[in-house]
Short mmCIF file of C-alpha atoms in Angstrom, two decimals:
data_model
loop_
_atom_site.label_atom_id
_atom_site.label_comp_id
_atom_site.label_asym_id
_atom_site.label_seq_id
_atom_site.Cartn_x
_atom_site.Cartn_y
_atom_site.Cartn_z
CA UNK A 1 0.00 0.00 0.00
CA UNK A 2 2.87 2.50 1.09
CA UNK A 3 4.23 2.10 -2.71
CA UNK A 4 0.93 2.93 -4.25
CA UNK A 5 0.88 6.25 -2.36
CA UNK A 6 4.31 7.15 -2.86
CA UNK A 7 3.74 6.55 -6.75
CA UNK A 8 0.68 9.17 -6.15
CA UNK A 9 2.42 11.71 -4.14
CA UNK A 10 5.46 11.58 -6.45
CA UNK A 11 3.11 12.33 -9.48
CA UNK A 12 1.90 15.45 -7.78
CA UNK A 13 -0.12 17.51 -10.56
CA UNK A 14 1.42 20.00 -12.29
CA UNK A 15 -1.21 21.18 -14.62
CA UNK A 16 -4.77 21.72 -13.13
CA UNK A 17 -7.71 19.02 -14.27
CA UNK A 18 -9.83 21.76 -14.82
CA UNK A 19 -10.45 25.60 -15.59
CA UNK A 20 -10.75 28.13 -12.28
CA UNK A 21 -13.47 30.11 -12.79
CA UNK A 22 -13.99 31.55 -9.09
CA UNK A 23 -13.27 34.60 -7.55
CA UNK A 24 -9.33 34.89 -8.17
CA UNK A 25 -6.74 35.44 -5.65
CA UNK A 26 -3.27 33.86 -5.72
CA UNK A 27 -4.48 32.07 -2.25
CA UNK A 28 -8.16 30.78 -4.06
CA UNK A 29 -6.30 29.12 -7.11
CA UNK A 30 -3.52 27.73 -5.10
CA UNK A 31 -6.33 26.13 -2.73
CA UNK A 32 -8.31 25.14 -6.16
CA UNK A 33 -5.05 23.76 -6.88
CA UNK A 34 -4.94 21.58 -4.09
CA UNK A 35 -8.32 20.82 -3.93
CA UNK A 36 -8.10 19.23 -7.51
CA UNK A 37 -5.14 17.56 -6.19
CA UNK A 38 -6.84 15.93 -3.40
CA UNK A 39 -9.91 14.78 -5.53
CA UNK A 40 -7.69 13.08 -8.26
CA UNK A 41 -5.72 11.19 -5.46
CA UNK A 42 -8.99 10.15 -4.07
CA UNK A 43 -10.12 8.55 -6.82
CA UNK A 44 -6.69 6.92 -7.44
CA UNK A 45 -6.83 5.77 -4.05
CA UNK A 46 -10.73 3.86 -4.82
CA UNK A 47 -9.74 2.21 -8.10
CA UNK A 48 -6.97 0.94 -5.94
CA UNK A 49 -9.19 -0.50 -3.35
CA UNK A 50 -11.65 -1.41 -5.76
CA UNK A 51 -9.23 -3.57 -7.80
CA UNK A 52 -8.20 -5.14 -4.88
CA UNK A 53 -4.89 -3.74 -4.85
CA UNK A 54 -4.76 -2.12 -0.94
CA UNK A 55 -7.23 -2.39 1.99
CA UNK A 56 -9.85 -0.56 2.58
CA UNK A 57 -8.72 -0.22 6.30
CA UNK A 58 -5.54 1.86 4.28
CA UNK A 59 -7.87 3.20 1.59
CA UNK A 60 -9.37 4.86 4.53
CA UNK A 61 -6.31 5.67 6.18
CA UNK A 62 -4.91 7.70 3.06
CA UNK A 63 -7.99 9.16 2.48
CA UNK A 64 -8.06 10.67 6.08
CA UNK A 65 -4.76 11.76 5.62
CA UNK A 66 -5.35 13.48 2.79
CA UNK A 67 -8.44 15.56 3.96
CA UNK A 68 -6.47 16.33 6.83
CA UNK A 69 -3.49 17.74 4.32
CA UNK A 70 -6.49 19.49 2.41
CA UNK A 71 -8.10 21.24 5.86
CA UNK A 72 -4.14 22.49 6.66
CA UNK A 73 -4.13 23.93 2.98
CA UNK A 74 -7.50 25.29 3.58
CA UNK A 75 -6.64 27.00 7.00
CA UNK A 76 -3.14 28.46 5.93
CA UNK A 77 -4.61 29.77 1.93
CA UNK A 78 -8.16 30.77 2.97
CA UNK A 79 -8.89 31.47 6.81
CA UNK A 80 -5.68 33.37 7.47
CA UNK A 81 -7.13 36.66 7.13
CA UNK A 82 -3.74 38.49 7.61
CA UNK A 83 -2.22 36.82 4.84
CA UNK A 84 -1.05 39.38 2.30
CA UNK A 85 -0.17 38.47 -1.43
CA UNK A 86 0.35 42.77 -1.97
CA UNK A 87 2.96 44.72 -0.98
CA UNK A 88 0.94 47.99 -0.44
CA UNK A 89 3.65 50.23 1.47
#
């Protein structure tokens, strides 16, 4: 199971699997980023399980590790209100 993931985390996406068409901010696409990122290694992560390849005892443990990597992207791109992408001086 450990190899599986690693193969997914290594493969981290580059390119986005789809168009942002929210509100933009450097901190919105970057979480839209990650967001995309987090759905694509989710469904990696099912085919996986459903092909009988890992548990679904792991399935669930990578899952839950990945939301919990999505709510820390979450907190530090879209709920830190003094973040500052402008250097108004």
């Amino acid at each position: 199971p450990a190899l599986y993931c690693l193969a997914i985390r290594v493969g981290r996406m580059s390119d986005p699997i789809g168009r942002y068409n929210g509100e933009f901010s450097p901190s919105n696409l970057a979480f839209n980023s990650n967001l995309q990122e987090f759905a694509q290694q989710v469904s990696y992560l099912c085919n996986l399980e459903a092909n009988g390849k890992i548990s679904p005892e792991a399935t669930y443990t990578e899952i839950k590790q990945l939301w919990q990597q999505l709510e820390q992207s979450k907190q530090e791109l879209l709920d830190n209100t003094n973040f500052n992408f402008t250097h108004d001086e």
